[in-house]
Coordinates of C-alpha atoms (C1' of nucleotides) in Angstrom, one line a residue:
Chain A
M1 CA 0.0 0.0 0.0
S2 CA 1.1 3.6 -0.5
L3 CA 1.5 5.7 2.6
T4 CA 0.6 9.3 2.9
L5 CA 2.0 11.8 5.4
Q6 CA -1.2 11.8 7.3
N7 CA -1.2 8.0 7.4
V8 CA 2.4 8.0 8.8
Y9 CA 1.4 10.5 11.4
D10 CA -1.6 8.5 12.5
R11 CA 0.6 5.4 12.9
L12 CA 3.3 7.1 14.8
L13 CA 0.8 8.7 17.2
A14 CA -1.0 5.4 17.7
E15 CA 2.4 3.7 18.3
H16 CA 4.1 6.2 20.6
G17 CA 1.3 8.5 21.9
P18 CA 1.6 12.3 22.3
Q19 CA 5.1 13.4 23.0
G20 CA 4.4 16.7 24.7
W21 CA 7.2 18.7 23.1
W22 CA 9.2 20.9 23.7
P23 CA 10.5 19.7 27.1
A24 CA 11.0 23.2 28.6
E25 CA 9.3 25.5 31.0
T26 CA 9.6 28.7 29.0
P27 CA 10.1 29.8 25.4
F28 CA 13.6 31.0 26.2
E29 CA 14.5 27.6 27.6
V30 CA 13.3 26.1 24.3
M31 CA 15.8 28.4 22.5
V32 CA 18.7 27.5 24.7
G33 CA 17.9 23.8 24.4
A34 CA 17.6 24.1 20.6
I35 CA 21.2 25.4 20.4
L36 CA 22.6 23.0 23.0
T37 CA 21.1 19.8 21.5
Q38 CA 22.8 20.2 18.1
N39 CA 24.2 16.8 17.2
T40 CA 23.9 15.9 20.9
A41 CA 21.8 13.5 23.0
W42 CA 19.0 15.3 24.9
T43 CA 20.0 13.7 28.2
N44 CA 23.3 15.6 28.0
V45 CA 21.4 18.9 27.4
E46 CA 19.2 18.3 30.4
R47 CA 22.2 18.3 32.7
A48 CA 23.5 21.5 31.3
I49 CA 20.0 23.2 31.5
E50 CA 19.6 22.1 35.1
A51 CA 23.1 23.4 36.0
L52 CA 22.2 26.8 34.4
K53 CA 19.0 26.9 36.4
A54 CA 20.8 26.1 39.6
R55 CA 23.1 29.1 39.0
Q56 CA 20.2 31.3 38.0
W57 CA 21.9 31.8 34.6
L58 CA 19.0 30.8 32.4
S59 CA 18.3 34.2 31.0
A60 CA 19.8 36.2 28.1
E61 CA 21.0 38.9 30.4
M62 CA 22.8 36.5 32.7
L63 CA 24.3 34.4 29.9
V64 CA 25.9 37.3 28.0
Q65 CA 27.6 38.4 31.2
R66 CA 29.4 35.0 31.7
E67 CA 33.1 34.6 31.0
H68 CA 33.7 32.1 28.3
A69 CA 35.5 29.7 30.6
E70 CA 32.9 29.7 33.3
L71 CA 30.0 29.1 30.9
A72 CA 31.9 26.5 29.0
E73 CA 32.5 24.6 32.2
V74 CA 28.7 24.4 32.8
L75 CA 28.1 23.4 29.2
R76 CA 30.7 20.7 29.3
P77 CA 28.1 17.8 29.4
V78 CA 26.6 18.8 26.0
G79 CA 29.8 18.3 24.1
Y80 CA 31.3 20.9 21.7
F81 CA 31.2 23.1 24.7
N82 CA 33.6 25.8 23.4
V83 CA 31.6 26.1 20.2
K84 CA 28.2 26.1 22.0
T85 CA 29.4 28.6 24.5
R86 CA 30.1 31.0 21.6
R87 CA 26.8 30.1 19.9
L88 CA 24.7 30.5 22.9
Q89 CA 26.2 33.9 23.8
A90 CA 25.9 35.1 20.2
F91 CA 22.3 34.1 20.2
C92 CA 21.6 35.9 23.5
H93 CA 23.3 39.1 22.2
W94 CA 21.0 39.0 19.2
Y95 CA 17.9 38.2 21.4
L96 CA 18.5 41.2 23.6
E97 CA 19.3 43.5 20.7
M98 CA 16.0 42.6 19.0
G99 CA 14.1 43.4 22.2
G100 CA 13.5 39.9 23.5
Y101 CA 10.4 37.7 23.2
P102 CA 7.7 40.4 23.3
V103 CA 9.2 42.1 20.2
L104 CA 10.1 39.0 18.3
E105 CA 6.6 37.6 18.9
T106 CA 5.2 40.3 16.7
W107 CA 7.4 39.5 13.7
P108 CA 6.0 37.6 10.7
T109 CA 7.2 34.1 10.5
P110 CA 9.5 34.5 7.4
A111 CA 11.2 37.5 9.0
L112 CA 11.7 35.7 12.3
R113 CA 13.1 32.7 10.5
G114 CA 15.4 34.8 8.4
A115 CA 16.7 36.8 11.3
L116 CA 17.4 33.6 13.3
L117 CA 19.4 32.2 10.3
G118 CA 21.6 35.3 10.5
V119 CA 22.8 34.4 14.0
T120 CA 26.1 32.5 14.0
G121 CA 25.5 28.9 15.1
V122 CA 21.8 29.0 14.2
G123 CA 21.2 26.9 11.1
P124 CA 18.0 25.8 9.4
E125 CA 17.0 23.1 11.9
T126 CA 17.8 25.1 15.0
A127 CA 15.9 28.1 13.6
D128 CA 12.9 26.0 12.9
D129 CA 13.0 24.4 16.3
I130 CA 12.8 27.9 17.7
V131 CA 10.2 29.2 15.4
L132 CA 7.9 26.2 15.9
Y133 CA 8.4 25.3 19.5
A134 CA 9.2 28.7 21.1
F135 CA 7.0 30.9 18.8
E136 CA 4.4 28.3 17.9
R137 CA 4.5 29.1 14.2
P138 CA 3.6 26.4 11.6
V139 CA 7.0 25.5 10.2
F140 CA 8.0 21.9 9.7
V141 CA 11.3 20.9 11.3
I142 CA 13.5 18.6 9.2
D143 CA 16.3 16.6 10.8
A144 CA 18.4 13.5 10.0
Y145 CA 15.6 11.2 11.4
T146 CA 13.1 12.8 9.1
R147 CA 15.2 12.3 6.0
R148 CA 16.1 8.7 7.0
L149 CA 12.6 7.6 7.9
F150 CA 10.8 9.1 4.9
G151 CA 13.6 8.3 2.5
R152 CA 13.1 4.6 3.5
L153 CA 9.4 4.9 3.2
G154 CA 9.6 6.3 -0.3
L155 CA 8.0 9.5 0.7
G156 CA 9.5 13.0 0.5
P157 CA 11.0 15.0 -2.3
A158 CA 12.5 13.5 -5.4
D159 CA 16.2 12.7 -5.0
P160 CA 15.8 12.6 -1.2
D161 CA 19.5 12.1 -0.5
R162 CA 20.5 15.3 -2.3
A163 CA 17.5 17.4 -1.5
A164 CA 18.2 20.6 0.4
Y165 CA 16.8 21.3 3.8
D166 CA 14.2 23.7 2.4
T167 CA 13.1 21.2 -0.2
W168 CA 12.3 18.7 2.5
R169 CA 10.5 21.4 4.5
D170 CA 8.5 22.6 1.6
Y171 CA 7.4 19.0 0.9
F172 CA 5.9 18.6 4.4
E173 CA 4.4 22.0 4.5
R174 CA 2.7 21.5 1.1
H175 CA 1.4 18.0 1.9
L176 CA 0.0 18.8 5.4
P177 CA -2.4 21.4 6.8
S178 CA -0.5 24.4 8.1
D179 CA -1.0 23.7 11.8
A180 CA 1.6 24.4 14.4
G181 CA 0.1 21.8 16.8
L182 CA 0.3 19.1 14.1
F183 CA 3.9 20.1 13.1
N184 CA 4.9 20.1 16.8
E185 CA 3.6 16.6 17.4
Y186 CA 4.8 15.2 14.1
H187 CA 8.4 16.2 14.5
A188 CA 8.5 14.9 18.0
L189 CA 7.1 11.6 16.9
I190 CA 9.6 11.3 14.1
V191 CA 12.4 11.8 16.7
K192 CA 10.9 9.2 19.0
Q193 CA 10.6 6.7 16.1
G194 CA 14.2 7.4 15.1
K195 CA 15.5 6.9 18.7
D196 CA 13.5 3.7 19.3
I197 CA 13.6 2.0 16.0
C198 CA 15.0 3.4 12.8
R199 CA 18.7 3.3 13.6
P200 CA 21.3 4.1 11.0
K201 CA 22.6 0.5 11.2
P202 CA 21.5 -2.1 10.8
Y203 CA 19.3 -1.0 8.0
C204 CA 15.9 -0.6 9.5
S205 CA 15.7 -4.0 11.1
A206 CA 12.8 -2.9 13.3
C207 CA 10.2 -5.0 11.6
A208 CA 12.1 -8.1 12.2
L209 CA 13.0 -7.2 15.8
R210 CA 9.9 -5.5 17.1
A211 CA 6.4 -6.8 16.7
S212 CA 4.8 -3.4 17.3
C213 CA 6.8 -1.5 14.8
A214 CA 4.6 1.3 13.5
F215 CA 5.5 0.3 9.9
A216 CA 5.3 -3.4 10.2
G217 CA 4.6 -4.6 6.7
D218 CA 5.5 -1.4 5.0
C219 CA 9.0 -0.9 6.0
P220 CA 11.3 -0.9 3.0
Chain B
dT1 C1' 34.5 -0.8 22.0
dG2 C1' 33.0 1.8 18.2
dC3 C1' 29.1 4.2 16.9
dC4 C1' 25.7 7.6 17.5
dA5 C1' 23.3 11.6 19.4
dG6 C1' 16.9 16.2 18.3
dG7 C1' 23.9 20.4 13.5
dG8 C1' 26.6 24.1 11.9
dA9 C1' 30.8 26.5 10.3
dT10 C1' 34.7 26.3 7.7
dT11 C1' 37.7 24.9 4.0
dA12 C1' 38.8 22.6 -0.3
dG13 C1' 37.7 21.0 -4.9
Chain C
dC1 C1' 27.1 23.4 -5.1
dT2 C1' 29.0 18.8 -2.9
dA3 C1' 32.3 16.6 0.2
dA4 C1' 35.4 16.4 4.1
dT5 C1' 36.7 18.0 8.6
dC6 C1' 36.2 19.9 13.1
dC7 C1' 33.9 20.4 17.4
dA8 C1' 33.6 16.6 22.3
dT9 C1' 30.6 14.5 26.1
dG10 C1' 27.9 10.4 27.5
dG11 C1' 25.0 6.1 26.7
dC12 C1' 24.7 1.5 25.1

DNA sequence: TGCCAGGGATTAG
DNA sequence: CTAATCCATGGC
């Protein structure tokens, strides 16, 4: 049978249940987490966020005032801590310059996304994490799991391996209703599926290993 | 024990 | 525009 994006979403939701993303107490915490989780396991990010909270450093004002070395030490668990210290402080400078959440909240989505992409260390996925999960705008977040899962399912843009980030994003946004709540849950479910089952190696052996695989019978 | 994790910037061809 | 390399800790 041929799967549709809505069909895949229904199966993922039935298999895994609502994910309740983003795991954060405030929009600013979402933004910090989005930068810290780049190519990094979320459990490592949790440690760093807790350490920031314990020091009362989880605000743009406090973060920009830290010395590189003292912030890097707290960010150690996330890996790439020197890089991420610079990225987080660059982001906080921008955030304060723009006037913080109350001002950014009034920006149209394309302007917000474009401005985020201008911040060093904020690439397309991190920008969309922020736009979707901190500002609740309907942009679809693409990550490695998305490309891998939908590439294997035979969905997504033509030439999936070479397709650019925006090509993938456009595909999802054109084939689904423009709904921030749907995009929120869908991306979270894709990550959950990727973590649990669709590993890079061995090649999607889930259907042979797991009776309740959401794609049993349709997994390529 | 090697591989992978909710990427992005930089450099080389 | 595509490919390779660097960044670095922690779980399994």
